[in-house]
Coordinates of C-alpha atoms in Angstrom, one line a residue:
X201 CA -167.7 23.0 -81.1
X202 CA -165.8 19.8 -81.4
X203 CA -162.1 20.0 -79.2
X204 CA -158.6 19.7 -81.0
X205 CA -157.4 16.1 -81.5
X206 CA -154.2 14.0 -82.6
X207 CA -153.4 10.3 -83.7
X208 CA -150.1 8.9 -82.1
X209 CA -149.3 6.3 -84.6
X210 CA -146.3 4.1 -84.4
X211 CA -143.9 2.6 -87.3
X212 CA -144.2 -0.6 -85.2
X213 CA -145.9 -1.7 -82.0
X214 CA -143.7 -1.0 -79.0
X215 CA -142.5 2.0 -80.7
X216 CA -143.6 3.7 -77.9
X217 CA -147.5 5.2 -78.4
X218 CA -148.6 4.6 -75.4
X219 CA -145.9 6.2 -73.4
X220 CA -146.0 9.6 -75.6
X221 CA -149.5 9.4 -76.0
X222 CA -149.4 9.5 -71.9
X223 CA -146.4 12.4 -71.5
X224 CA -148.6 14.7 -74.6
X225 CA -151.8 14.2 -72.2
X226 CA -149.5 15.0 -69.1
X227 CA -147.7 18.0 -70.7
X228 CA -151.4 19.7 -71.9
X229 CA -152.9 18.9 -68.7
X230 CA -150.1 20.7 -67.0
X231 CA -150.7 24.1 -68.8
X232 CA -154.3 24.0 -67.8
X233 CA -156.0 22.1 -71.0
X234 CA -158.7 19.7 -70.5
X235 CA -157.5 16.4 -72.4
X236 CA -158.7 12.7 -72.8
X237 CA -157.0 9.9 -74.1
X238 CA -158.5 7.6 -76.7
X239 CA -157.7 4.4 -78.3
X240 CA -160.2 2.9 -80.9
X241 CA -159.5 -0.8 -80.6
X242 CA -156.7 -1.8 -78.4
X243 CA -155.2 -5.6 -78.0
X244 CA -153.9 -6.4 -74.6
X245 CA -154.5 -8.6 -71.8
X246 CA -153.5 -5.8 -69.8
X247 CA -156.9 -4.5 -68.8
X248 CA -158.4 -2.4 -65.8
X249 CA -162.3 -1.9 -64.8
X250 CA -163.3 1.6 -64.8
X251 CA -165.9 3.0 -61.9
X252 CA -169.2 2.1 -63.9
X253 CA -167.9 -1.6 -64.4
X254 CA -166.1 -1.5 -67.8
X255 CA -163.5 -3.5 -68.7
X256 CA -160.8 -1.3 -70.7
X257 CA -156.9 -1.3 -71.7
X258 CA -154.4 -0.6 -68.6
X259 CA -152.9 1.6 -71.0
X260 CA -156.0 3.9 -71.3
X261 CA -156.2 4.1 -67.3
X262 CA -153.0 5.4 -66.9
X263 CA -153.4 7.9 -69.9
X264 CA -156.3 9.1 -68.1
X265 CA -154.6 9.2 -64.8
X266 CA -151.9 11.6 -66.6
X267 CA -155.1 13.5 -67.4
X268 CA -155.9 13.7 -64.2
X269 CA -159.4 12.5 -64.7
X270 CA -161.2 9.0 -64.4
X271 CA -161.0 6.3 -67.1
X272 CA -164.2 5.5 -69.0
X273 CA -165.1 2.8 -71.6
X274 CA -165.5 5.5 -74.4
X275 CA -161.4 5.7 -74.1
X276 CA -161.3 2.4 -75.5
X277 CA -164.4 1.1 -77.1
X278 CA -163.1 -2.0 -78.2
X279 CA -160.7 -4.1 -76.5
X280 CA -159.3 -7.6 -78.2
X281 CA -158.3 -9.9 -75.3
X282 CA -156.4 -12.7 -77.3
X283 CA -157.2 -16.2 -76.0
X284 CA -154.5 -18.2 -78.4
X285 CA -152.8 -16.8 -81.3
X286 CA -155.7 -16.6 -83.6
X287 CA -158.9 -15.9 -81.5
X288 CA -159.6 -12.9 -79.2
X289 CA -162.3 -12.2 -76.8
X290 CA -164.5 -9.0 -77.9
X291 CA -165.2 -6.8 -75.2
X292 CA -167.0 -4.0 -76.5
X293 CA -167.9 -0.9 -74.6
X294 CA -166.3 -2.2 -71.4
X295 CA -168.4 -5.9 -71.7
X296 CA -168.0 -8.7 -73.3
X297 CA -169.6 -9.6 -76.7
X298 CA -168.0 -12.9 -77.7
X299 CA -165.2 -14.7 -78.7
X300 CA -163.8 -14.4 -82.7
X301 CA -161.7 -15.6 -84.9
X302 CA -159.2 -12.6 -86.3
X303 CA -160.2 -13.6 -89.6
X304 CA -164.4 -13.5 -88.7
X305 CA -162.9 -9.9 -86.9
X306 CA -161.2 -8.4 -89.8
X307 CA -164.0 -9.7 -92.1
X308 CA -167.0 -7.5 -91.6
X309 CA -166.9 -7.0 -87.9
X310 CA -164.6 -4.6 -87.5
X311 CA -166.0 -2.6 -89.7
X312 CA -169.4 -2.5 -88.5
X313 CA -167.7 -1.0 -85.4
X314 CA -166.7 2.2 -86.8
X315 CA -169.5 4.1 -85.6
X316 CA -169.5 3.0 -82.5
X317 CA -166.0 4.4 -82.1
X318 CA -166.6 7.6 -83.7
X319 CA -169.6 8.0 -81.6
X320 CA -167.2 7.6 -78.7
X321 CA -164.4 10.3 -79.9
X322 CA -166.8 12.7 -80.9
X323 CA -168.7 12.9 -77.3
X324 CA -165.3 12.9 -75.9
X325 CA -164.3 15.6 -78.2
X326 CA -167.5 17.5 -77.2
X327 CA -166.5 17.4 -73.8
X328 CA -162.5 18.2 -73.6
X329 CA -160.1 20.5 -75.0
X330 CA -158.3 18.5 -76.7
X331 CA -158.5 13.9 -77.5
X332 CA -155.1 12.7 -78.0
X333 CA -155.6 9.0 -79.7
X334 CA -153.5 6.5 -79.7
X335 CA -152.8 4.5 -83.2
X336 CA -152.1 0.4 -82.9
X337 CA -149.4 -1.6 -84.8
X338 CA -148.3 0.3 -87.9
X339 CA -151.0 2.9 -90.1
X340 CA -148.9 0.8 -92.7
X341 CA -150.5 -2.7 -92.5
X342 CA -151.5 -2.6 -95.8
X343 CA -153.4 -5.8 -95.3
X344 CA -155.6 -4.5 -92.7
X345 CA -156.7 -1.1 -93.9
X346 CA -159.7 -1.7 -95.5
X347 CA -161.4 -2.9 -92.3
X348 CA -158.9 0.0 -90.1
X349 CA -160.9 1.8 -87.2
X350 CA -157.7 2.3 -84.9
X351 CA -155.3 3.9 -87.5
X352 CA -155.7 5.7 -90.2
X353 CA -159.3 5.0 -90.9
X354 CA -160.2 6.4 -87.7
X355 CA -158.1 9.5 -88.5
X356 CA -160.0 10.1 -91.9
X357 CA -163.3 9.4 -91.1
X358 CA -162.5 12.4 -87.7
X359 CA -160.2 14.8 -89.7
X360 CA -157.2 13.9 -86.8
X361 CA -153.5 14.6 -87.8
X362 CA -151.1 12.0 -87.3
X363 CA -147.8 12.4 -85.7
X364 CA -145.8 9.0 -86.5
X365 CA -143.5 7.9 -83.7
X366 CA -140.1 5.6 -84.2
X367 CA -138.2 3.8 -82.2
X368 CA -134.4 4.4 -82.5
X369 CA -133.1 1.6 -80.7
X370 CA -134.3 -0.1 -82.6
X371 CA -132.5 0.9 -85.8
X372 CA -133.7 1.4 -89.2
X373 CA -135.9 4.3 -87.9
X374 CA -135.1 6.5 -91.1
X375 CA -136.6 3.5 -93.4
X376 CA -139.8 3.0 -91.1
X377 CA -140.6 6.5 -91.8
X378 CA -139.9 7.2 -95.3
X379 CA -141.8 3.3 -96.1
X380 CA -144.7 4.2 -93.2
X381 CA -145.9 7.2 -95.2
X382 CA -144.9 5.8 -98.7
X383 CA -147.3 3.0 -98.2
X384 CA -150.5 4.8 -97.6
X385 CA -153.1 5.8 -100.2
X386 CA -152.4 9.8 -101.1
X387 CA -155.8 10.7 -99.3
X388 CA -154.1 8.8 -95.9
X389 CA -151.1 10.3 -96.5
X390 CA -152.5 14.3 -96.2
X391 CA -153.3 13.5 -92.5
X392 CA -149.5 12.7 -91.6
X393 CA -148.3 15.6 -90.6
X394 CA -144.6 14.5 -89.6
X395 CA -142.8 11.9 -87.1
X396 CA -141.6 12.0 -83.4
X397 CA -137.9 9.4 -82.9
X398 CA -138.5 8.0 -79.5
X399 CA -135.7 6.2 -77.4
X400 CA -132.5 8.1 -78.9
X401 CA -129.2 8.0 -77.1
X402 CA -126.3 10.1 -77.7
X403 CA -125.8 13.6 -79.3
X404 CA -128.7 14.8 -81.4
X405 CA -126.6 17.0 -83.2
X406 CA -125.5 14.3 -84.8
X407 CA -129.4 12.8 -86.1
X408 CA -130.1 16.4 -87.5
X409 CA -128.9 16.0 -90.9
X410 CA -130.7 12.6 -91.1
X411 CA -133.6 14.5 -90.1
X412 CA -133.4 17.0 -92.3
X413 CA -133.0 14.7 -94.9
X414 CA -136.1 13.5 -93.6
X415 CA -137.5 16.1 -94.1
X416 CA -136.8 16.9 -97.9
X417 CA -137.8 13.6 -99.0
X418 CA -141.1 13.6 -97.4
X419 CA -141.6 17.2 -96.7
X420 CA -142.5 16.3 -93.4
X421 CA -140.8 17.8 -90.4
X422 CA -140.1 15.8 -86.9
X423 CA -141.9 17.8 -84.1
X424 CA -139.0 16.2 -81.4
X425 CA -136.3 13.3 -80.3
X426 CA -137.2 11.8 -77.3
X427 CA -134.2 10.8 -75.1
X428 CA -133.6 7.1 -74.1
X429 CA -134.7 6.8 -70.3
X430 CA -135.1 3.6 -67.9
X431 CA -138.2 2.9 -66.0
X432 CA -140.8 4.3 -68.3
X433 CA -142.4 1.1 -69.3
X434 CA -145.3 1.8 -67.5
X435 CA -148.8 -0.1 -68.1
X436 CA -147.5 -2.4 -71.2
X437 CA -150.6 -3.5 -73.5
X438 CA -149.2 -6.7 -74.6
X439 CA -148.5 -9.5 -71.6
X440 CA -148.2 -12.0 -75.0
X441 CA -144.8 -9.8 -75.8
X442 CA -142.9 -10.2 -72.7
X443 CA -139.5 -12.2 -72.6
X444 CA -140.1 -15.7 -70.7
X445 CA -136.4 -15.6 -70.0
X446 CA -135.1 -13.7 -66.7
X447 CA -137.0 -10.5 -67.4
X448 CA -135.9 -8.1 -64.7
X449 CA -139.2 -5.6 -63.4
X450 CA -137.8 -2.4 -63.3
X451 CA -138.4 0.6 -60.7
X452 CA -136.5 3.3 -60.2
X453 CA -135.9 3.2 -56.3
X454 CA -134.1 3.6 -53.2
X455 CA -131.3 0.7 -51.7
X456 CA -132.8 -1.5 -49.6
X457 CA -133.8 -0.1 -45.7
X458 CA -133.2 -4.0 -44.1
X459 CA -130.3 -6.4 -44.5
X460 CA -131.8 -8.4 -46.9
X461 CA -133.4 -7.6 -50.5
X462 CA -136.5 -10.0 -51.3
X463 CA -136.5 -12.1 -54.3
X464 CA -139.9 -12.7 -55.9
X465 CA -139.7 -15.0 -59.2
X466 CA -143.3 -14.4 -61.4
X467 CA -144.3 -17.3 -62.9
X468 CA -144.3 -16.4 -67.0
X469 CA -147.8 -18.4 -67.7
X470 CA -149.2 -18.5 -71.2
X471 CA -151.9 -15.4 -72.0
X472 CA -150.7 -13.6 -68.6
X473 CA -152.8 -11.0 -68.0
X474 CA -152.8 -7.6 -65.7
X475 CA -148.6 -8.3 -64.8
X476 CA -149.0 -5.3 -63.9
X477 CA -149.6 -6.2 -60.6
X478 CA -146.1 -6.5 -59.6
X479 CA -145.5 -3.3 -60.3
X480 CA -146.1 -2.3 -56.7
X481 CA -143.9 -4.9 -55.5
X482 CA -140.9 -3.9 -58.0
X483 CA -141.5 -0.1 -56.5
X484 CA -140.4 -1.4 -53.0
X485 CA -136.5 -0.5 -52.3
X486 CA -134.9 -3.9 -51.6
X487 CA -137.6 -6.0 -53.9
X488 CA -136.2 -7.8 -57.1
X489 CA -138.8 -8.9 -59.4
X490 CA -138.2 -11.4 -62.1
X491 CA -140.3 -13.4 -64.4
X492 CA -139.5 -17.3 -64.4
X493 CA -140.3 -20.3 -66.2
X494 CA -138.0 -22.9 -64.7
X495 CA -138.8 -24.8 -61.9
X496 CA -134.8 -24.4 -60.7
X497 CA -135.9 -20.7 -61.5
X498 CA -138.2 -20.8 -57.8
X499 CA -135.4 -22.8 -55.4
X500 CA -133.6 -18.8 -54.4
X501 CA -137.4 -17.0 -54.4
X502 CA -138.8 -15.6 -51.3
X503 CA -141.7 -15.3 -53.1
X504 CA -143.4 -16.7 -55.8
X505 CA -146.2 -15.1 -57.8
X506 CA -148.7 -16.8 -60.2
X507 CA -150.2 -13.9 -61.7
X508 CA -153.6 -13.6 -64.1
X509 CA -154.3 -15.3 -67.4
X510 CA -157.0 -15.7 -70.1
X511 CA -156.4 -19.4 -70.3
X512 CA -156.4 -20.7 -66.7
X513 CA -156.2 -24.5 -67.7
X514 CA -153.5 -23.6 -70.8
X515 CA -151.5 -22.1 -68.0
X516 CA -152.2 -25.0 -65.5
X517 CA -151.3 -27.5 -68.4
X518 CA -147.7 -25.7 -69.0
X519 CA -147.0 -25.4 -65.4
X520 CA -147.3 -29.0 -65.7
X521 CA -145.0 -29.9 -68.8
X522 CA -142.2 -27.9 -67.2
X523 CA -141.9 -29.1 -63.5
X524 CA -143.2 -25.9 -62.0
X525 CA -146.7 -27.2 -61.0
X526 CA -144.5 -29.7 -58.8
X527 CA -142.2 -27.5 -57.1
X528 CA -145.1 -25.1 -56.4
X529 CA -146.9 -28.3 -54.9
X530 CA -143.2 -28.3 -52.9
X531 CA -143.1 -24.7 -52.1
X532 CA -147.0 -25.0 -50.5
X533 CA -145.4 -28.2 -48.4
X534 CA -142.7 -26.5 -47.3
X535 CA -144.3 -23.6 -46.0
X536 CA -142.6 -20.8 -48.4
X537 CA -144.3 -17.9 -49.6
X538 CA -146.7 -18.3 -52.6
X539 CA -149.0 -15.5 -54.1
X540 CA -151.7 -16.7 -56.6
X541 CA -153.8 -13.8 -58.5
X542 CA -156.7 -14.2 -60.1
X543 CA -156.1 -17.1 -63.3
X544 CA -153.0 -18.3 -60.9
X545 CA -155.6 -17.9 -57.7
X546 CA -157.5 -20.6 -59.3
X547 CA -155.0 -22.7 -60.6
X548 CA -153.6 -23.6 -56.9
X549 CA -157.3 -25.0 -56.3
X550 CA -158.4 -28.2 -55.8
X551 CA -161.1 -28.5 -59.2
X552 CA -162.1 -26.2 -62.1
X553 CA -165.1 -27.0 -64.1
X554 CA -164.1 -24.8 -67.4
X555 CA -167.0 -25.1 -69.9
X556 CA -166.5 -21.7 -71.2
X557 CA -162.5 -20.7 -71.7
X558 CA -160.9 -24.0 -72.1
X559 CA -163.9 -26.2 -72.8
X560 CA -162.4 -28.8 -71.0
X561 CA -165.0 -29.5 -68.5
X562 CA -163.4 -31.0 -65.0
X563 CA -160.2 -30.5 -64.8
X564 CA -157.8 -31.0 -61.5
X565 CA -156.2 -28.0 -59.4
X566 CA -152.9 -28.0 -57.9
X567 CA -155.0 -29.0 -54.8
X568 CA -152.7 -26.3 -52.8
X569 CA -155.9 -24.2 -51.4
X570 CA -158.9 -25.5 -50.6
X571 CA -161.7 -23.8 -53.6
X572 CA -163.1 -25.6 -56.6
X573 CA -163.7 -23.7 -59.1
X574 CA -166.8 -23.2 -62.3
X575 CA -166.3 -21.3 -65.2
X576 CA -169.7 -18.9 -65.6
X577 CA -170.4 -16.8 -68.7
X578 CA -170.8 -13.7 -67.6
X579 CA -167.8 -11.6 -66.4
X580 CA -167.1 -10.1 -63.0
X581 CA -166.2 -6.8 -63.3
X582 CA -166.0 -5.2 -60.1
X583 CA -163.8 -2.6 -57.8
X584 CA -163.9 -3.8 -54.3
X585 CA -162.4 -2.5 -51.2
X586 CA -161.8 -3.8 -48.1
X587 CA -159.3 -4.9 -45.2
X588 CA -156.5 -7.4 -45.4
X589 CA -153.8 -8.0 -42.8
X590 CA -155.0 -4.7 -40.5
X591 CA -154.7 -2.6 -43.6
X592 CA -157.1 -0.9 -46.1
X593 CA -157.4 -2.8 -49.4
X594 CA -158.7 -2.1 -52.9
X595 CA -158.5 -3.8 -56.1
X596 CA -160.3 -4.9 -59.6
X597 CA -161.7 -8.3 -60.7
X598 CA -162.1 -9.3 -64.3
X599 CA -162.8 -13.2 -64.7
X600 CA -164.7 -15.4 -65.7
X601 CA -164.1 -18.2 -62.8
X602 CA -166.3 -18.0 -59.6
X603 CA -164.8 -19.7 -56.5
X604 CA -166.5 -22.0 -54.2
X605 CA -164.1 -21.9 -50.8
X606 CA -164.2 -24.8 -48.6
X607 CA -161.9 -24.0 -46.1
X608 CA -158.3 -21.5 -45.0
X609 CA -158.4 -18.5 -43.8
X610 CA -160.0 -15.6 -45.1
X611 CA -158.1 -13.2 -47.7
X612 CA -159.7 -10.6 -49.1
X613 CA -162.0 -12.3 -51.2
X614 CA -159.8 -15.5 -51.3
X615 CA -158.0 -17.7 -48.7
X616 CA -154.8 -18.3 -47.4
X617 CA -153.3 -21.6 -45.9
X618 CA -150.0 -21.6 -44.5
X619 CA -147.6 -19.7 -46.6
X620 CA -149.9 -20.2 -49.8
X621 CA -152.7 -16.9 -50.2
X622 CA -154.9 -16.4 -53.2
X623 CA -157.5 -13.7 -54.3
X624 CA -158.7 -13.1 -57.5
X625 CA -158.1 -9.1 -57.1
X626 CA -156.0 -7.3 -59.3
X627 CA -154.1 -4.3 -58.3
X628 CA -154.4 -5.0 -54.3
X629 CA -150.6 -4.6 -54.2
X630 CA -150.6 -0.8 -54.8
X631 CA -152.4 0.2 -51.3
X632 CA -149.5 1.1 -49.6
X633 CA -150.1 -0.3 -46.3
X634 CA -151.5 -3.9 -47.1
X635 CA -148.1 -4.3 -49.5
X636 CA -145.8 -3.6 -46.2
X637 CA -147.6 -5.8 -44.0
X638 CA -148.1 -8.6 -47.0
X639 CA -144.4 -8.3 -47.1
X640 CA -142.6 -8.2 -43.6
X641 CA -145.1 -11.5 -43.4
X642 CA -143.2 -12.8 -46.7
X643 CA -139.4 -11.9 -44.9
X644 CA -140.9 -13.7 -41.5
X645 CA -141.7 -17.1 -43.4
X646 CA -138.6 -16.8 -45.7
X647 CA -136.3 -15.8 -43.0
X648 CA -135.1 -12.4 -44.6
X649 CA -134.2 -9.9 -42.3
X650 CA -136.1 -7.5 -44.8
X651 CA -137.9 -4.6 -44.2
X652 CA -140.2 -2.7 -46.3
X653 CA -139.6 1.3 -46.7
X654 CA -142.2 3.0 -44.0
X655 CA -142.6 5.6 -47.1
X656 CA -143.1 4.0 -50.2
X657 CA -146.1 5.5 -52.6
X658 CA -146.9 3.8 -55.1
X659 CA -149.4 6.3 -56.2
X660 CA -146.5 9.1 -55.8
X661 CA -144.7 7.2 -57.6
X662 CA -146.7 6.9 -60.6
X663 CA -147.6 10.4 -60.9
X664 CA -143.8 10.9 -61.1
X665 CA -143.5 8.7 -63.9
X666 CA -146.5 10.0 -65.9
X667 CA -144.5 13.7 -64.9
X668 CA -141.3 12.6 -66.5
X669 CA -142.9 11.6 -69.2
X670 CA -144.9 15.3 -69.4
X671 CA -141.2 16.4 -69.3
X672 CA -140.1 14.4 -72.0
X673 CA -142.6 15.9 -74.2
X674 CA -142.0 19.4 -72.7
X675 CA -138.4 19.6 -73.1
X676 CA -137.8 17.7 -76.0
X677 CA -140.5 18.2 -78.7
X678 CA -141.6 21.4 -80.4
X679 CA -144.6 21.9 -77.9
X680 CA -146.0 24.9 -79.9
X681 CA -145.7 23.0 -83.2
X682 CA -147.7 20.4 -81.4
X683 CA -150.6 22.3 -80.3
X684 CA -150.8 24.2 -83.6
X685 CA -151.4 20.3 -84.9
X686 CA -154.2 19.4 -82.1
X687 CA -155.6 22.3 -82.9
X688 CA -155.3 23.2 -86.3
X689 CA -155.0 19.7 -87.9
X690 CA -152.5 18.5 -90.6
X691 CA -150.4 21.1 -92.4
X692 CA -152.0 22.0 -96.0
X693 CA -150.1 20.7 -99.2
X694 CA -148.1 18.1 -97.8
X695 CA -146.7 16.3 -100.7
X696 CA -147.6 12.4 -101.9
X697 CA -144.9 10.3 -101.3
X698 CA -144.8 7.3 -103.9
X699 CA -146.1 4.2 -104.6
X700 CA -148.6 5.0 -102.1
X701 CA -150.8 2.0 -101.1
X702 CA -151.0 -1.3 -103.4
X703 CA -154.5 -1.4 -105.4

């Protein structure tokens, strides 16, 4: 017998899916139901490799982690990892397929896909209590639902109810409703069984007739309004979405235990990928992470970090145009603290032979660390471990660049000369002990009389976030109406709402 299921859709993206898809997975988990996340076809160049070597959406992992069990590629069969604003990377089933046009995508072979993802939800569904699936963009992209396997087509095609989540803050969230389910075909529209308003501040008492007027016009009820709450923006799919100018990191933590606070300044590169990483580092009481993209931007930073990207030589080209590439050259001369990751690991090399990202052939490094680097076709996707400054390390690598090192010291599976380290492992950050040593070394060059909390977990301090988000859900949705919906499915007779969806 197949498990209970639910599609968190959104009236937009960033309306907050992923974050109540997590706190609904948390939430179940807590009163002893078996649950797996699942997301049909996910766009991010946020991505994580799973045990068995797949490569799937960071947003997935930490769904799975609120689970409490290990992420696998049938959470996210298909992953679009955009390479410029009109071509993605496939990755299908945790490898890579090929690169496509969103047009040659949306034209037939998305489509064709289909089975493959309801393959994957029903052996997930076969095995867990419950799947809670996570919806992309809007289930009204009229446009796009012919070839849908994500949003409503997936929810058809598996008989999954749809809960349709709003941001407030956003404004407008009464319209984005009302139009959402007014826009799908009446057979679409049976499976939305009612909305969820997400980031609301202020007294609910005073949304409730809105709601209710909700209500009568659509005869859909709203199963809870979420309250607005910092610091929950854990594991974002979209690096493409993030503000170049001054955006702060946010972590909810303790005032600094040293003097000083450390100022690290994150380069904002073109196609960044897995700026996650910094996550760790913004966790740290005393550590203020910002993303930059001025070269004055890097004159007050302790610490610079050039994190991942799917275009290493567009990212190497834009340091370039705007004067960072030089001051980074500077920073390197002068001995001051600079991180490169994976995309931005190769980018401080000397030479990168690219016939497979860029397709520029040889193209010149910053020279800063002594690797050259070739592009090869097949992807690593690994999860190493080892030892970095004294302390226990692991990580993740997904690229496409293998590195040929001449010279510097060892790091991890990098180098470091001077002030200047690079590895091309993601995620090395979060081992607790490696991040404090990495850091008192930082303060030491910079001459901060930091130092770094003797107690800081970052893995404690995720599960607390993926716990106030279980709270969120717990104390401010209608958990039994919920449950009734994963288990039972859609409400019978909801009415059509017109005009429905165009011819």
């Amino acid at each position: 017998m197949s498990g209970g299921g639910l599609l968190v859709a959104g009236t937009t993206s960033d309306a907050g899916k992923s974050v109540v898809t997590a706190g609904i997975c948390r939430w179940l988990v807590r009163q002893g139901v078996k649950v797996a996340p699942f997301k049909a076809q996910n766009m991010s160049l946020n991505s994580f490799v799973t045990r068995e070597g797949a490569e799937i959406g960071r947003a997935q992992a930490m769904q799975a982690q609120a689970c409490r069990i290990e992420p696998t590629a049938l959470m996210n069969p298909v992953l679009l990892k955009p390479g410029s604003d009109r071509t993605s990377q496939v990755v299908l089933m945790g490898k890579p397929v090929g690169e496509m046009s969103a047009r040659g995508y949306h034209g037939g072979r998305q489509e064709a896909l289909l089975g493959t993802v309801l393959d994957c939800l029903a052996e997930l569904r076969g095995t867990y209590d419950a799947v809670i699936c996570e919806g992309a963009g809007s289930p009204a992209e009229i446009n796009l639902r012919r070839t849908d396997i994500v949003n409503m087509g997936i929810a058809r095609n598996a008989g999954l109810p749809v809960l349709v989540v709003g941001d407030i803050d956003r404004g407008g969230v009464f319209a984005s409703f009302f139009g959402t389910v007014a826009l799908l075909s009446p057979e679409d529209q049976a499976f939305v069984a009612g909305f969820l308003v997400n980031k609301f501040r202020g007294d609910v008492s005073l949304l409730e007739p809105g709601l209710e007027m909700l209500h009568g016009l659509t005869g859909r009820r709203t199963y809870g309004v979420l309250p607005f709450q910092h610091g929950l923006g854990i594991d974002e799919e979209d690096g493409l979405r993030i503000s170049l100018r001054g955006t702060v990191r946010e972590s909810n933590t303790a005032p600094p235990v040293g003097e000083d606070v450390l100022r690290v300044a994150v380069c904002a590169i073109p196609l960044m990928s897995n700026f996650t990483d910094v996550d760790a580092l913004a966790a740290e009481p005393g550590v203020v992470v910002r993303f930059v993209d001025r070269p004055e931007e890097l004159a007050d930073a302790d610490l610079v970090v050039i994190p991942g990207t799917r275009g290493t030589v567009k990212a190497l080209e834009w340091l370039r145009e705007r004067g960072l590439a030089d001051a980074l050259v500077r920073r390197a001369a002068e001995q001051r603290p600079t991180l490169g990751i994976c995309g931005g690991f190769q980018i401080l090399g000397e030479h990168i032979e690219d016939e497979v990202e860029s397709r520029q052939g040889a193209v010149e490094g910053l020279g800063v660390l002594p690797l050259r680097v070739r592009f090869a076709r097949e992807k690593t996707l690994t999860r190493p471990v080892g030892e970095a400054l004294g302390e226990p390390v692991e990580g993740y690598e997904i690229h496409h660049g293998v590195a040929q090192l001449t010279g510097g010291e060892a790091f991890l599976d990098g180098c470091r000369v001077g002030q200047t380290w690079g590895t091309h492992w993601h995620g090395s950050l979060e081992s607790d002990g490696f991040r404090r040593a990495f850091l008192r070394e930082v303060a030491t060059a910079a001459g901060r009389r930091f130092v770094p909390a003797p107690d800081t977990s970052f893995a404690a301090l995720r599960e607390e976030q993926l716990d106030r988000l279980g709270d969120l859900i717990e104390q401010h949705a209608d958990t039994d109406a919920l449950w009734r919906l994963i288990e039972s499915g859609a409400p019978q007779g909801l009415p059509f709402i017109p005009p429905g969806a165009p011819a």
